[in-house]
Amino acid sequence: DEEKYYFDKEGIEKPDKKIVRVWQKKVMVVKDKEEEVERVNIEINCEKRTYKILKNDEKKLENVKVTPIRSVLFDALFENVCYMK
């Protein structure tokens, strides 16, 4: 089984010049078929290089913590959405 991640390029929100909000979808590939496992709404601070998860599968999360971007997964998302024209 393989995990894949996608982000919604059309649904990117930029409430100000340093903040980006984006939906990310995680799928599992089983026997050449993709099955959606999870959808999360992520807010990235492009200036501080931090993120927080705002919603998980449409459910708003409370008391979310701000986390520095250290993983390859979030680094790739950061590069894709923070430097988008």
Tab-separated table of N, CA, C and O in Angstrom:
chain	number	residue	atom	x	y	z
A	1	ASP	N	0.840	-1.193	0.000
A	1	ASP	CA	0.000	0.000	0.000
A	1	ASP	C	0.881	1.253	0.000
A	1	ASP	O	1.923	1.278	0.614
A	2	GLU	N	0.390	2.268	-0.671
A	2	GLU	CA	1.142	3.510	-0.823
A	2	GLU	C	0.261	4.692	-0.425
A	2	GLU	O	-0.926	4.709	-0.711
A	3	GLU	N	0.852	5.673	0.241
A	3	GLU	CA	0.136	6.903	0.590
A	3	GLU	C	0.449	7.971	-0.450
A	3	GLU	O	1.589	8.087	-0.891
A	4	LYS	N	-0.571	8.746	-0.819
A	4	LYS	CA	-0.375	9.887	-1.704
A	4	LYS	C	-1.098	11.081	-1.092
A	4	LYS	O	-2.104	10.923	-0.411
A	5	TYR	N	-0.569	12.262	-1.373
A	5	TYR	CA	-1.159	13.496	-0.860
A	5	TYR	C	-1.420	14.446	-2.017
A	5	TYR	O	-0.592	14.572	-2.924
A	6	TYR	N	-2.566	15.111	-1.969
A	6	TYR	CA	-2.939	16.096	-2.973
A	6	TYR	C	-3.383	17.361	-2.251
A	6	TYR	O	-3.869	17.298	-1.124
A	7	PHE	N	-3.244	18.509	-2.920
A	7	PHE	CA	-3.821	19.718	-2.358
A	7	PHE	C	-4.723	20.365	-3.394
A	7	PHE	O	-4.557	20.180	-4.594
A	8	ASP	N	-5.719	21.103	-2.901
A	8	ASP	CA	-6.711	21.739	-3.750
A	8	ASP	C	-6.174	23.081	-4.233
A	8	ASP	O	-6.306	24.105	-3.552
A	9	LYS	N	-5.584	23.086	-5.404
A	9	LYS	CA	-4.962	24.283	-5.972
A	9	LYS	C	-5.978	25.402	-6.202
A	9	LYS	O	-5.693	26.565	-5.992
A	10	GLU	N	-7.184	25.038	-6.622
A	10	GLU	CA	-8.225	26.029	-6.912
A	10	GLU	C	-8.810	26.644	-5.646
A	10	GLU	O	-9.336	27.751	-5.675
A	11	GLY	N	-8.758	25.934	-4.540
A	11	GLY	CA	-9.385	26.394	-3.308
A	11	GLY	C	-8.450	27.104	-2.341
A	11	GLY	O	-8.806	27.339	-1.190
A	12	ILE	N	-7.260	27.471	-2.789
A	12	ILE	CA	-6.298	28.138	-1.906
A	12	ILE	C	-6.820	29.521	-1.524
A	12	ILE	O	-7.284	30.276	-2.364
A	13	GLU	N	-6.766	29.814	-0.238
A	13	GLU	CA	-7.165	31.130	0.273
A	13	GLU	C	-5.928	31.838	0.813
A	13	GLU	O	-5.064	31.210	1.409
A	14	LYS	N	-5.892	33.156	0.598
A	14	LYS	CA	-4.792	33.968	1.123
A	14	LYS	C	-5.383	35.149	1.888
A	14	LYS	O	-5.581	36.219	1.318
A	15	PRO	N	-5.680	34.937	3.194
A	15	PRO	CA	-6.276	36.015	3.972
A	15	PRO	C	-5.369	37.241	4.107
A	15	PRO	O	-5.843	38.338	4.285
A	16	ASP	N	-4.070	37.049	4.054
A	16	ASP	CA	-3.126	38.168	3.942
A	16	ASP	C	-1.891	37.663	3.209
A	16	ASP	O	-1.819	36.508	2.820
A	17	LYS	N	-0.915	38.547	3.009
A	17	LYS	CA	0.198	38.175	2.122
A	17	LYS	C	1.124	37.090	2.663
A	17	LYS	O	1.854	36.472	1.906
A	18	LYS	N	1.083	36.822	3.969
A	18	LYS	CA	1.976	35.782	4.505
A	18	LYS	C	1.249	34.499	4.918
A	18	LYS	O	1.878	33.512	5.256
A	19	ILE	N	-0.084	34.499	4.886
A	19	ILE	CA	-0.874	33.342	5.310
A	19	ILE	C	-1.555	32.680	4.109
A	19	ILE	O	-2.134	33.354	3.269
A	20	VAL	N	-1.474	31.353	4.056
A	20	VAL	CA	-2.129	30.572	3.000
A	20	VAL	C	-2.940	29.471	3.673
A	20	VAL	O	-2.442	28.799	4.588
A	21	ARG	N	-4.184	29.296	3.236
A	21	ARG	CA	-5.020	28.184	3.717
A	21	ARG	C	-5.305	27.271	2.542
A	21	ARG	O	-5.677	27.719	1.462
A	22	VAL	N	-5.156	25.975	2.786
A	22	VAL	CA	-5.302	25.002	1.707
A	22	VAL	C	-5.858	23.689	2.257
A	22	VAL	O	-5.575	23.315	3.395
A	23	TRP	N	-6.678	23.019	1.446
A	23	TRP	CA	-7.165	21.674	1.789
A	23	TRP	C	-6.189	20.652	1.224
A	23	TRP	O	-5.765	20.750	0.071
A	24	GLN	N	-5.841	19.689	2.043
A	24	GLN	CA	-4.968	18.592	1.611
A	24	GLN	C	-5.718	17.272	1.795
A	24	GLN	O	-6.385	17.069	2.795
A	25	LYS	N	-5.578	16.410	0.808
A	25	LYS	CA	-6.248	15.108	0.842
A	25	LYS	C	-5.194	14.006	0.877
A	25	LYS	O	-4.217	14.047	0.135
A	26	LYS	N	-5.413	13.039	1.762
A	26	LYS	CA	-4.533	11.870	1.847
A	26	LYS	C	-5.306	10.677	1.296
A	26	LYS	O	-6.452	10.449	1.669
A	27	VAL	N	-4.679	9.937	0.388
A	27	VAL	CA	-5.297	8.732	-0.161
A	27	VAL	C	-4.350	7.560	0.018
A	27	VAL	O	-3.140	7.719	0.104
A	28	MET	N	-4.936	6.379	0.088
A	28	MET	CA	-4.161	5.136	0.097
A	28	MET	C	-4.380	4.464	-1.249
A	28	MET	O	-5.518	4.392	-1.723
A	29	VAL	N	-3.313	4.000	-1.842
A	29	VAL	CA	-3.402	3.280	-3.109
A	29	VAL	C	-3.358	1.791	-2.792
A	29	VAL	O	-2.383	1.287	-2.241
A	30	VAL	N	-4.468	1.124	-3.089
A	30	VAL	CA	-4.586	-0.308	-2.848
A	30	VAL	C	-5.022	-0.955	-4.154
A	30	VAL	O	-6.059	-0.612	-4.703
A	31	LYS	N	-4.201	-1.863	-4.646
A	31	LYS	CA	-4.486	-2.549	-5.918
A	31	LYS	C	-4.824	-1.552	-7.028
A	31	LYS	O	-5.839	-1.667	-7.703
A	32	ASP	N	-3.975	-0.540	-7.182
A	32	ASP	CA	-4.088	0.492	-8.214
A	32	ASP	C	-5.334	1.370	-8.104
A	32	ASP	O	-5.699	2.057	-9.043
A	33	LYS	N	-6.013	1.342	-6.970
A	33	LYS	CA	-7.165	2.219	-6.743
A	33	LYS	C	-6.859	3.138	-5.569
A	33	LYS	O	-6.315	2.699	-4.559
A	34	GLU	N	-7.232	4.423	-5.732
A	34	GLU	CA	-7.029	5.390	-4.663
A	34	GLU	C	-8.279	5.484	-3.801
A	34	GLU	O	-9.376	5.612	-4.312
A	35	GLU	N	-8.068	5.396	-2.493
A	35	GLU	CA	-9.158	5.544	-1.528
A	35	GLU	C	-8.844	6.709	-0.619
A	35	GLU	O	-7.786	6.742	0.020
A	36	GLU	N	-9.761	7.687	-0.559
A	36	GLU	CA	-9.531	8.837	0.306
A	36	GLU	C	-9.575	8.401	1.767
A	36	GLU	O	-10.485	7.709	2.194
A	37	VAL	N	-8.566	8.828	2.524
A	37	VAL	CA	-8.450	8.462	3.928
A	37	VAL	C	-8.787	9.663	4.815
A	37	VAL	O	-9.454	9.519	5.830
A	38	GLU	N	-8.329	10.844	4.398
A	38	GLU	CA	-8.457	12.013	5.268
A	38	GLU	C	-8.357	13.292	4.445
A	38	GLU	O	-7.655	13.339	3.447
A	39	ARG	N	-9.094	14.325	4.890
A	39	ARG	CA	-8.982	15.676	4.328
A	39	ARG	C	-8.727	16.630	5.480
A	39	ARG	O	-9.438	16.594	6.479
A	40	VAL	N	-7.703	17.473	5.334
A	40	VAL	CA	-7.401	18.451	6.367
A	40	VAL	C	-7.264	19.838	5.754
A	40	VAL	O	-6.777	19.985	4.633
A	41	ASN	N	-7.733	20.846	6.484
A	41	ASN	CA	-7.586	22.241	6.086
A	41	ASN	C	-6.408	22.792	6.879
A	41	ASN	O	-6.421	22.792	8.115
A	42	ILE	N	-5.382	23.223	6.171
A	42	ILE	CA	-4.128	23.626	6.788
A	42	ILE	C	-3.893	25.109	6.555
A	42	ILE	O	-4.091	25.603	5.446
A	43	GLU	N	-3.464	25.805	7.608
A	43	GLU	CA	-3.080	27.209	7.478
A	43	GLU	C	-1.567	27.280	7.623
A	43	GLU	O	-1.011	26.826	8.620
A	44	ILE	N	-0.923	27.838	6.612
A	44	ILE	CA	0.536	27.947	6.601
A	44	ILE	C	0.928	29.413	6.706
A	44	ILE	O	0.405	30.248	5.967
A	45	ASN	N	1.832	29.703	7.631
A	45	ASN	CA	2.415	31.035	7.714
A	45	ASN	C	3.715	30.971	6.917
A	45	ASN	O	4.705	30.375	7.369
A	46	CYS	N	3.693	31.536	5.725
A	46	CYS	CA	4.841	31.445	4.819
A	46	CYS	C	6.049	32.233	5.338
A	46	CYS	O	7.191	31.868	5.053
A	47	GLU	N	5.794	33.284	6.095
A	47	GLU	CA	6.883	34.096	6.634
A	47	GLU	C	7.602	33.373	7.778
A	47	GLU	O	8.821	33.330	7.833
A	48	LYS	N	6.828	32.783	8.694
A	48	LYS	CA	7.411	32.102	9.862
A	48	LYS	C	7.715	30.634	9.609
A	48	LYS	O	8.323	29.977	10.448
A	49	ARG	N	7.239	30.112	8.474
A	49	ARG	CA	7.441	28.699	8.117
A	49	ARG	C	6.840	27.769	9.174
A	49	ARG	O	7.483	26.830	9.658
A	50	THR	N	5.572	28.064	9.525
A	50	THR	CA	4.835	27.252	10.491
A	50	THR	C	3.485	26.887	9.883
A	50	THR	O	3.063	27.477	8.885
A	51	TYR	N	2.819	25.919	10.499
A	51	TYR	CA	1.481	25.532	10.039
A	51	TYR	C	0.624	25.119	11.223
A	51	TYR	O	1.131	24.825	12.304
A	52	LYS	N	-0.689	25.141	11.002
A	52	LYS	CA	-1.619	24.552	11.965
A	52	LYS	C	-2.780	23.962	11.179
A	52	LYS	O	-3.143	24.448	10.110
A	53	ILE	N	-3.322	22.881	11.714
A	53	ILE	CA	-4.442	22.206	11.069
A	53	ILE	C	-5.729	22.798	11.638
A	53	ILE	O	-5.956	22.748	12.843
A	54	LEU	N	-6.544	23.388	10.748
A	54	LEU	CA	-7.765	24.072	11.166
A	54	LEU	C	-8.961	23.133	11.220
A	54	LEU	O	-9.785	23.224	12.116
A	55	LYS	N	-9.073	22.256	10.228
A	55	LYS	CA	-10.209	21.336	10.156
A	55	LYS	C	-9.703	19.971	9.715
A	55	LYS	O	-8.786	19.869	8.920
A	56	ASN	N	-10.362	18.960	10.238
A	56	ASN	CA	-10.049	17.588	9.857
A	56	ASN	C	-11.342	16.960	9.357
A	56	ASN	O	-12.288	16.825	10.130
A	57	ASP	N	-11.401	16.615	8.079
A	57	ASP	CA	-12.616	16.047	7.479
A	57	ASP	C	-13.845	16.907	7.772
A	57	ASP	O	-14.858	16.422	8.256
A	58	GLU	N	-13.737	18.205	7.517
A	58	GLU	CA	-14.828	19.178	7.665
A	58	GLU	C	-15.172	19.524	9.113
A	58	GLU	O	-16.045	20.327	9.374
A	59	LYS	N	-14.523	18.912	10.086
A	59	LYS	CA	-14.809	19.198	11.489
A	59	LYS	C	-13.788	20.216	12.008
A	59	LYS	O	-12.580	19.971	11.940
A	60	LYS	N	-14.286	21.350	12.482
A	60	LYS	CA	-13.399	22.397	12.990
A	60	LYS	C	-12.695	21.912	14.253
A	60	LYS	O	-13.312	21.333	15.136
A	61	LEU	N	-11.405	22.150	14.325
A	61	LEU	CA	-10.621	21.734	15.485
A	61	LEU	C	-10.423	22.915	16.427
A	61	LEU	O	-10.231	24.042	15.994
A	62	GLU	N	-10.445	22.651	17.705
A	62	GLU	CA	-10.259	23.687	18.723
A	62	GLU	C	-8.846	23.599	19.301
A	62	GLU	O	-8.249	22.537	19.349
A	63	ASN	N	-8.340	24.723	19.757
A	63	ASN	CA	-7.037	24.806	20.436
A	63	ASN	C	-5.912	24.137	19.640
A	63	ASN	O	-5.149	23.343	20.185
A	64	VAL	N	-5.830	24.456	18.362
A	64	VAL	CA	-4.779	23.855	17.542
A	64	VAL	C	-3.453	24.568	17.791
A	64	VAL	O	-3.418	25.769	18.025
A	65	LYS	N	-2.395	23.803	17.787
A	65	LYS	CA	-1.096	24.415	18.044
A	65	LYS	C	-0.378	24.719	16.731
A	65	LYS	O	-0.569	24.038	15.723
A	66	VAL	N	0.445	25.726	16.780
A	66	VAL	CA	1.263	26.114	15.636
A	66	VAL	C	2.526	25.259	15.690
A	66	VAL	O	3.165	25.135	16.728
A	67	THR	N	2.864	24.658	14.551
A	67	THR	CA	3.985	23.727	14.496
A	67	THR	C	4.985	24.176	13.436
A	67	THR	O	4.590	24.532	12.328
A	68	PRO	N	6.275	24.162	13.751
A	68	PRO	CA	7.277	24.484	12.725
A	68	PRO	C	7.253	23.416	11.618
A	68	PRO	O	6.998	22.240	11.887
A	69	ILE	N	7.508	23.838	10.396
A	69	ILE	CA	7.540	22.889	9.277
A	69	ILE	C	8.881	22.168	9.307
A	69	ILE	O	9.933	22.780	9.109
A	70	ARG	N	8.817	20.866	9.586
A	70	ARG	CA	10.038	20.054	9.659
A	70	ARG	C	9.961	18.784	8.826
A	70	ARG	O	10.959	18.153	8.571
A	71	SER	N	8.750	18.382	8.450
A	71	SER	CA	8.627	17.122	7.720
A	71	SER	C	8.686	17.363	6.213
A	71	SER	O	8.375	18.449	5.734
A	72	VAL	N	9.073	16.354	5.484
A	72	VAL	CA	9.144	16.428	4.023
A	72	VAL	C	7.767	16.718	3.439
A	72	VAL	O	7.626	17.507	2.515
A	73	LEU	N	6.742	16.104	4.019
A	73	LEU	CA	5.378	16.295	3.542
A	73	LEU	C	4.961	17.762	3.609
A	73	LEU	O	4.507	18.336	2.626
A	74	PHE	N	5.120	18.396	4.766
A	74	PHE	CA	4.719	19.796	4.904
A	74	PHE	C	5.675	20.731	4.190
A	74	PHE	O	5.285	21.797	3.736
A	75	ASP	N	6.933	20.348	4.074
A	75	ASP	CA	7.887	21.154	3.324
A	75	ASP	C	7.479	21.217	1.850
A	75	ASP	O	7.531	22.280	1.233
A	76	ALA	N	7.061	20.100	1.296
A	76	ALA	CA	6.618	20.072	-0.103
A	76	ALA	C	5.366	20.925	-0.292
A	76	ALA	O	5.253	21.679	-1.267
A	77	LEU	N	4.422	20.839	0.639
A	77	LEU	CA	3.214	21.646	0.564
A	77	LEU	C	3.567	23.131	0.671
A	77	LEU	O	3.074	23.955	-0.103
A	78	PHE	N	4.452	23.485	1.600
A	78	PHE	CA	4.924	24.858	1.779
A	78	PHE	C	5.499	25.399	0.465
A	78	PHE	O	5.147	26.483	0.017
A	79	GLU	N	6.387	24.631	-0.154
A	79	GLU	CA	7.011	25.061	-1.407
A	79	GLU	C	5.975	25.261	-2.514
A	79	GLU	O	6.091	26.180	-3.314
A	80	ASN	N	4.963	24.408	-2.554
A	80	ASN	CA	3.953	24.500	-3.599
A	80	ASN	C	2.982	25.659	-3.419
A	80	ASN	O	2.593	26.285	-4.398
A	81	VAL	N	2.572	25.953	-2.198
A	81	VAL	CA	1.538	26.979	-2.013
A	81	VAL	C	2.083	28.358	-1.641
A	81	VAL	O	1.460	29.361	-1.973
A	82	CYS	N	3.207	28.435	-0.997
A	82	CYS	CA	3.726	29.751	-0.575
A	82	CYS	C	4.360	30.517	-1.721
A	82	CYS	O	4.408	31.743	-1.694
A	83	TYR	N	4.828	29.830	-2.726
A	83	TYR	CA	5.504	30.508	-3.824
A	83	TYR	C	4.708	30.461	-5.118
A	83	TYR	O	5.231	30.693	-6.194
A	84	MET	N	3.427	30.181	-4.991
A	84	MET	CA	2.525	30.132	-6.137
A	84	MET	C	2.213	31.536	-6.621
A	84	MET	O	2.016	32.435	-5.830
A	85	LYS	N	2.139	31.705	-7.890
A	85	LYS	CA	1.774	33.013	-8.470
A	85	LYS	C	0.280	33.129	-8.576
A	85	LYS	O	-0.436	32.215	-8.805
